């Protein structure tokens, strides 16, 4: 959302709703603006819901929202947030790309909620910008757009671009905008109305600590899993992981069985397959390239692992997620 806005109030914000958009991220961005209007006693913000054709749009949770206007009826906006879900690039038509470029040339600040930056990047509108996305989507974005810097912050607010990790992070970004525009006191009051315990800064972590996610504080086990997560494209031998953690391979096996009810090999394979699934459903990368990016030596080994884990091959996983072939 635009940081240098000095125009008349209420400030207009557009939300481009694309099929299967994240309802959570959208509501988390809008509700703080609504509450800021109510608490301040005057209209500080107004928003317009936009769809490509002006028709209602169904979110990923199955709920449908009415759009106020179609893209061809919008010629100027101070700010536009692209709201999308899985595989947003598949929705980037030539008319939509041309419209986004026209808004940009007219001075509109463009941003993405959750995966919206995939679409903006595919449209060539993020060169020289640093963006953030949901932690699940960051690896896929990096593979698809390696030249665009990314961060794992909750949100990024620049002069002409903004992005957030989706979910509750959209609320944190909206609260930051309110604080910068209309003062910290109002942002705190809005946060309390939302039962949001504090104003989180952009640098707050997206995820729980690894120890909390694993449900254990065993130092060697946490270190082993962290090594696995950092080495998915070129998997480390389990013996090397054990050595780096200061345990024997047999001790490493026991740690995984005791705390995670699985083996190190299965856990490591699961991490690689989870990364592969996100790449399959969020990018247009070739299936073989995805397999290689996730540490599989061949398309055959990747397909076999997918079948054993999900019951179907990689291409079917992509189709089931609604991704274009």
Short mmCIF file of C-alpha atoms in Angstrom, two decimals:
data_model
loop_
_atom_site.label_atom_id
_atom_site.label_comp_id
_atom_site.label_asym_id
_atom_site.label_seq_id
_atom_site.Cartn_x
_atom_site.Cartn_y
_atom_site.Cartn_z
CA UNK A 1 0.00 0.00 0.00
CA UNK A 2 1.27 3.42 -0.90
CA UNK A 3 3.51 4.94 1.77
CA UNK A 4 3.80 8.45 0.37
CA UNK A 5 0.07 9.01 -0.14
CA UNK A 6 -0.87 12.67 0.33
CA UNK A 7 -4.09 12.76 -1.66
CA UNK A 8 -7.65 13.30 -0.47
CA UNK A 9 -9.37 11.04 2.02
CA UNK A 10 -10.62 8.42 1.95
CA UNK A 11 -7.56 6.79 0.38
CA UNK A 12 -8.63 4.38 -2.34
CA UNK A 13 -7.21 0.84 -2.29
CA UNK A 14 -8.01 -1.71 -4.97
CA UNK A 15 -8.07 -5.47 -4.40
CA UNK A 16 -7.78 -7.60 -7.53
CA UNK A 17 -9.48 -10.89 -6.67
CA UNK A 18 -8.36 -13.85 -8.75
CA UNK A 19 -10.00 -17.31 -8.68
CA UNK A 20 -8.98 -19.37 -5.65
CA UNK A 21 -7.60 -16.31 -3.83
CA UNK A 22 -6.82 -16.53 -0.12
CA UNK A 23 -9.86 -15.26 1.77
CA UNK A 24 -7.86 -15.14 5.00
CA UNK A 25 -5.24 -12.79 3.56
CA UNK A 26 -7.89 -10.57 1.96
CA UNK A 27 -9.97 -10.15 5.12
CA UNK A 28 -6.83 -9.65 7.22
CA UNK A 29 -5.87 -6.74 4.97
CA UNK A 30 -9.31 -5.12 4.79
CA UNK A 31 -10.58 -5.38 8.36
CA UNK A 32 -7.90 -3.13 9.92
CA UNK A 33 -8.80 -0.44 7.38
CA UNK A 34 -12.50 -0.73 8.25
CA UNK A 35 -11.82 -0.54 11.98
CA UNK A 36 -9.48 2.44 11.50
CA UNK A 37 -12.36 4.28 9.82
CA UNK A 38 -14.71 3.47 12.71
CA UNK A 39 -12.31 4.39 15.51
CA UNK A 40 -11.14 7.62 13.88
CA UNK A 41 -14.71 8.68 13.18
CA UNK A 42 -13.92 9.60 9.59
CA UNK A 43 -13.33 7.75 6.33
CA UNK A 44 -9.56 7.23 6.10
CA UNK A 45 -9.70 4.33 3.65
CA UNK A 46 -12.05 3.03 1.00
CA UNK A 47 -11.61 -0.11 -1.07
CA UNK A 48 -12.79 -1.47 -4.38
CA UNK A 49 -13.09 -5.18 -5.20
CA UNK A 50 -12.00 -5.86 -8.76
CA UNK A 51 -12.24 -8.97 -10.90
CA UNK A 52 -10.98 -9.46 -14.43
CA UNK A 53 -14.50 -9.50 -15.92
CA UNK A 54 -16.48 -7.84 -13.13
CA UNK A 55 -18.09 -11.15 -12.19
CA UNK A 56 -18.09 -12.72 -8.68
CA UNK A 57 -14.90 -14.54 -7.66
CA UNK A 58 -14.69 -17.75 -5.65
CA UNK A 59 -11.93 -18.03 -3.03
CA UNK A 60 -9.96 -21.13 -2.15
CA UNK A 61 -12.34 -21.83 0.76
CA UNK A 62 -15.33 -22.02 -1.64
CA UNK A 63 -16.86 -18.69 -0.61
CA UNK A 64 -17.74 -16.22 -3.38
CA UNK A 65 -17.42 -12.43 -3.25
CA UNK A 66 -19.11 -9.91 -5.52
CA UNK A 67 -16.77 -7.66 -7.46
CA UNK A 68 -17.44 -3.92 -7.66
CA UNK A 69 -15.86 -3.41 -11.06
CA UNK A 70 -14.02 -5.10 -13.94
CA UNK A 71 -10.42 -4.26 -14.78
CA UNK A 72 -11.36 -2.35 -17.93
CA UNK A 73 -13.43 0.07 -15.81
CA UNK A 74 -10.45 1.02 -13.61
CA UNK A 75 -7.99 3.53 -15.03
CA UNK A 76 -6.31 4.92 -11.93
CA UNK A 77 -5.74 3.79 -8.34
CA UNK A 78 -3.27 4.91 -5.66
CA UNK A 79 -2.69 1.26 -4.65
CA UNK A 80 -3.61 -2.20 -5.89
CA UNK A 81 -3.22 -5.49 -4.03
CA UNK A 82 -3.22 -8.67 -6.13
CA UNK A 83 -5.01 -11.44 -4.21
CA UNK A 84 -4.40 -14.93 -5.51
CA UNK A 85 -3.96 -18.55 -4.47
CA UNK A 86 -2.24 -21.49 -6.09
CA UNK A 87 -0.74 -21.20 -9.60
CA UNK A 88 -1.51 -17.50 -10.10
CA UNK A 89 0.62 -17.27 -13.25
CA UNK A 90 -1.93 -19.39 -15.09
CA UNK A 91 -4.36 -16.47 -14.71
CA UNK A 92 -2.09 -13.84 -16.26
CA UNK A 93 -3.75 -13.06 -19.58
CA UNK A 94 -2.52 -10.43 -22.02
CA UNK A 95 -5.36 -8.01 -21.15
CA UNK A 96 -4.60 -8.36 -17.45
CA UNK A 97 -0.87 -7.81 -18.00
CA UNK A 98 -1.55 -4.74 -20.12
CA UNK A 99 -3.89 -3.34 -17.45
CA UNK A 100 -1.30 -3.82 -14.69
CA UNK A 101 1.32 -2.03 -16.78
CA UNK A 102 -1.06 0.86 -17.45
CA UNK A 103 -1.74 1.25 -13.73
CA UNK A 104 1.98 1.16 -12.99
CA UNK A 105 2.69 3.82 -15.60
CA UNK A 106 -0.06 5.96 -14.06
CA UNK A 107 1.72 5.85 -10.69
CA UNK A 108 -0.19 3.06 -8.95
CA UNK A 109 1.65 1.24 -6.16
CA UNK A 110 1.36 -2.49 -6.85
CA UNK A 111 1.60 -5.32 -4.36
CA UNK A 112 0.82 -8.93 -3.73
CA UNK A 113 -0.89 -10.72 -0.88
CA UNK A 114 0.33 -14.28 -0.38
CA UNK A 115 1.17 -15.54 -3.91
CA UNK A 116 0.21 -12.34 -5.73
CA UNK A 117 3.88 -11.57 -6.38
CA UNK A 118 4.10 -14.57 -8.72
CA UNK A 119 1.72 -12.79 -11.06
CA UNK A 120 3.45 -9.41 -10.74
CA UNK A 121 6.84 -11.01 -11.36
CA UNK A 122 5.55 -12.88 -14.42
CA UNK A 123 4.24 -9.54 -15.71
CA UNK A 124 7.73 -8.06 -15.39
CA UNK A 125 6.76 -5.61 -12.66
CA UNK A 126 9.12 -6.60 -9.85
CA UNK A 127 12.58 -5.94 -11.29
CA UNK A 128 14.84 -4.41 -8.68
CA UNK A 129 12.34 -5.05 -5.87
CA UNK A 130 12.68 -7.25 -2.81
CA UNK A 131 9.53 -9.24 -2.02
CA UNK A 132 8.26 -11.69 0.53
CA UNK A 133 5.74 -14.50 0.24
CA UNK A 134 4.34 -17.25 2.42
CA UNK A 135 7.18 -19.48 3.61
CA UNK A 136 5.78 -22.42 1.61
CA UNK A 137 5.88 -20.36 -1.60
CA UNK A 138 9.30 -18.74 -1.21
CA UNK A 139 11.33 -21.69 -2.60
CA UNK A 140 9.04 -21.97 -5.63
CA UNK A 141 9.28 -18.23 -6.27
CA UNK A 142 13.06 -18.33 -6.01
CA UNK A 143 13.25 -21.21 -8.49
CA UNK A 144 10.91 -19.44 -10.92
CA UNK A 145 12.36 -15.91 -10.56
CA UNK A 146 15.95 -16.28 -9.32
CA UNK A 147 16.87 -12.68 -10.22
CA UNK A 148 14.26 -11.16 -7.86
CA UNK A 149 15.51 -10.84 -4.26
CA UNK A 150 13.28 -12.41 -1.62
CA UNK A 151 13.04 -12.22 2.15
CA UNK A 152 11.26 -14.24 4.79
CA UNK A 153 9.89 -11.13 6.51
CA UNK A 154 6.21 -10.80 7.35
CA UNK A 155 5.85 -7.98 4.83
CA UNK A 156 7.82 -5.60 2.62
CA UNK A 157 6.72 -1.98 2.11
CA UNK A 158 8.56 -0.01 -0.57
CA UNK A 159 7.86 3.28 -2.35
CA UNK A 160 6.09 1.61 -5.31
CA UNK A 161 5.75 -2.06 -4.35
CA UNK A 162 4.55 -4.04 -1.34
CA UNK A 163 4.17 -7.70 -0.46
CA UNK A 164 3.24 -9.83 2.49
CA UNK A 165 3.36 -13.47 3.51
CA UNK A 166 -0.41 -13.80 3.51
CA UNK A 167 -2.59 -14.98 6.38
CA UNK A 168 -2.23 -12.87 9.52
CA UNK A 169 0.78 -11.08 7.99
CA UNK A 170 -1.65 -9.08 5.85
CA UNK A 171 -3.08 -7.68 9.09
CA UNK A 172 0.40 -6.73 10.29
CA UNK A 173 1.10 -4.94 7.01
CA UNK A 174 -2.22 -3.04 7.18
CA UNK A 175 -1.50 -2.01 10.77
CA UNK A 176 1.93 -0.73 9.75
CA UNK A 177 0.35 1.35 6.98
CA UNK A 178 -2.17 2.79 9.46
CA UNK A 179 0.63 3.63 11.91
CA UNK A 180 2.72 5.39 9.28
CA UNK A 181 -0.24 7.31 7.85
CA UNK A 182 -2.28 8.17 10.92
CA UNK A 183 -0.13 7.44 13.97
CA UNK A 184 0.86 4.52 16.16
CA UNK A 185 -1.94 5.21 18.66
CA UNK A 186 -4.61 4.49 16.06
CA UNK A 187 -2.77 1.35 14.90
CA UNK A 188 -2.60 0.10 18.50
CA UNK A 189 -6.32 0.76 19.01
CA UNK A 190 -7.14 -1.14 15.81
CA UNK A 191 -4.87 -4.01 16.87
CA UNK A 192 -6.65 -4.28 20.22
CA UNK A 193 -10.04 -4.36 18.50
CA UNK A 194 -8.77 -7.32 16.47
CA UNK A 195 -7.52 -9.09 19.63
CA UNK A 196 -4.07 -8.87 18.05
CA UNK A 197 -1.73 -8.78 21.01
CA UNK A 198 0.90 -6.45 19.57
CA UNK A 199 2.10 -4.61 16.49
CA UNK A 200 4.41 -7.11 14.86
CA UNK A 201 7.31 -5.66 12.90
CA UNK A 202 8.17 -6.81 9.40
CA UNK A 203 11.14 -8.77 10.79
CA UNK A 204 9.04 -11.00 13.05
CA UNK A 205 9.31 -14.66 12.10
CA UNK A 206 6.75 -16.23 9.79
CA UNK A 207 7.15 -19.66 11.33
CA UNK A 208 7.44 -21.14 14.78
CA UNK A 209 10.95 -22.10 15.81
CA UNK A 210 12.05 -25.49 14.53
CA UNK A 211 12.07 -26.86 18.08
CA UNK A 212 8.41 -25.93 18.55
CA UNK A 213 7.44 -27.36 15.17
CA UNK A 214 9.14 -30.64 15.99
CA UNK A 215 7.79 -30.71 19.54
CA UNK A 216 11.21 -31.33 21.03
CA UNK A 217 14.18 -29.33 22.25
CA UNK A 218 16.70 -32.10 21.64
CA UNK A 219 19.60 -30.07 20.29
CA UNK A 220 21.08 -32.74 18.04
CA UNK A 221 17.74 -33.68 16.48
CA UNK A 222 16.86 -30.03 15.80
CA UNK A 223 20.30 -29.53 14.25
CA UNK A 224 19.86 -32.61 12.04
CA UNK A 225 16.48 -31.47 10.72
CA UNK A 226 17.82 -27.95 10.11
CA UNK A 227 20.64 -29.44 8.02
CA UNK A 228 18.12 -31.44 6.00
CA UNK A 229 15.97 -28.38 5.35
CA UNK A 230 19.00 -26.42 4.12
CA UNK A 231 20.19 -29.18 1.78
CA UNK A 232 17.24 -30.36 -0.31
CA UNK A 233 18.65 -29.90 -3.81
CA UNK A 234 21.89 -31.72 -2.98
CA UNK A 235 20.97 -34.03 -0.08
CA UNK A 236 23.68 -34.74 2.46
CA UNK A 237 24.54 -38.37 3.26
CA UNK A 238 22.98 -39.35 6.58
CA UNK A 239 26.42 -40.29 7.89
CA UNK A 240 27.58 -36.72 7.25
CA UNK A 241 24.52 -35.29 8.99
CA UNK A 242 25.19 -37.50 11.98
CA UNK A 243 28.86 -36.45 12.07
CA UNK A 244 27.97 -32.75 11.89
CA UNK A 245 25.58 -33.22 14.80
CA UNK A 246 28.15 -35.07 16.88
CA UNK A 247 26.34 -38.44 16.96
CA UNK A 248 26.77 -41.79 15.28
CA UNK A 249 24.43 -42.89 12.45
CA UNK A 250 22.85 -45.36 14.87
CA UNK A 251 22.26 -42.64 17.47
CA UNK A 252 20.72 -40.42 14.78
CA UNK A 253 18.37 -43.25 13.85
CA UNK A 254 17.28 -43.63 17.47
CA UNK A 255 16.69 -39.87 17.88
CA UNK A 256 14.30 -39.79 14.91
CA UNK A 257 12.49 -42.94 16.01
CA UNK A 258 12.15 -41.73 19.59
CA UNK A 259 11.03 -38.14 18.94
CA UNK A 260 9.47 -38.21 15.46
CA UNK A 261 8.34 -41.84 15.10
CA UNK A 262 10.13 -42.22 11.77
CA UNK A 263 13.57 -42.77 10.32
CA UNK A 264 16.00 -40.06 9.19
CA UNK A 265 15.78 -41.34 5.63
CA UNK A 266 11.97 -41.12 5.53
CA UNK A 267 11.92 -37.69 7.14
CA UNK A 268 14.48 -36.35 4.67
CA UNK A 269 12.56 -37.83 1.74
CA UNK A 270 9.35 -36.27 3.05
CA UNK A 271 10.96 -32.81 3.14
CA UNK A 272 12.14 -33.16 -0.45
CA UNK A 273 8.74 -34.35 -1.64
CA UNK A 274 6.99 -31.47 0.14
CA UNK A 275 9.29 -29.02 -1.66
CA UNK A 276 8.60 -30.81 -4.95
CA UNK A 277 4.84 -30.61 -4.38
CA UNK A 278 5.00 -26.84 -3.90
CA UNK A 279 7.06 -26.45 -7.07
CA UNK A 280 4.61 -28.62 -8.99
CA UNK A 281 1.57 -26.67 -7.87
CA UNK A 282 2.99 -23.13 -7.88
CA UNK A 283 5.34 -23.01 -10.88
CA UNK A 284 5.51 -24.00 -14.54
CA UNK A 285 8.86 -25.77 -14.13
CA UNK A 286 9.30 -29.01 -16.02
CA UNK A 287 8.68 -32.10 -13.91
CA UNK A 288 12.24 -33.37 -14.43
CA UNK A 289 13.70 -30.00 -13.41
CA UNK A 290 11.62 -30.09 -10.23
CA UNK A 291 12.87 -33.56 -9.42
CA UNK A 292 16.48 -32.48 -9.86
CA UNK A 293 15.88 -29.33 -7.78
CA UNK A 294 14.66 -31.55 -4.94
CA UNK A 295 17.57 -33.97 -4.93
CA UNK A 296 16.27 -36.80 -7.14
CA UNK A 297 18.84 -38.26 -9.52
CA UNK A 298 16.34 -38.95 -12.32
CA UNK A 299 12.77 -38.52 -13.40
CA UNK A 300 12.19 -42.19 -12.69
CA UNK A 301 13.30 -41.96 -9.07
CA UNK A 302 11.22 -38.80 -8.60
CA UNK A 303 8.12 -40.41 -10.09
CA UNK A 304 8.56 -43.56 -8.00
CA UNK A 305 8.91 -41.55 -4.76
CA UNK A 306 5.80 -39.50 -5.64
CA UNK A 307 3.77 -42.64 -6.30
CA UNK A 308 4.83 -44.18 -3.00
CA UNK A 309 4.04 -40.99 -1.05
CA UNK A 310 0.88 -39.67 -2.77
CA UNK A 311 -0.36 -42.65 -4.78
CA UNK A 312 0.08 -40.93 -8.15
CA UNK A 313 2.92 -39.50 -10.31
CA UNK A 314 4.11 -35.85 -10.32
CA UNK A 315 2.04 -34.84 -13.35
CA UNK A 316 -1.13 -36.03 -11.65
CA UNK A 317 -0.25 -34.05 -8.51
CA UNK A 318 -0.05 -30.95 -10.68
CA UNK A 319 -3.39 -31.63 -12.36
CA UNK A 320 -5.17 -32.34 -9.08
CA UNK A 321 -4.02 -28.99 -7.75
CA UNK A 322 -5.70 -27.24 -10.67
CA UNK A 323 -2.43 -26.26 -12.32
CA UNK A 324 -2.32 -25.95 -16.08
CA UNK A 325 -0.60 -28.94 -17.76
#
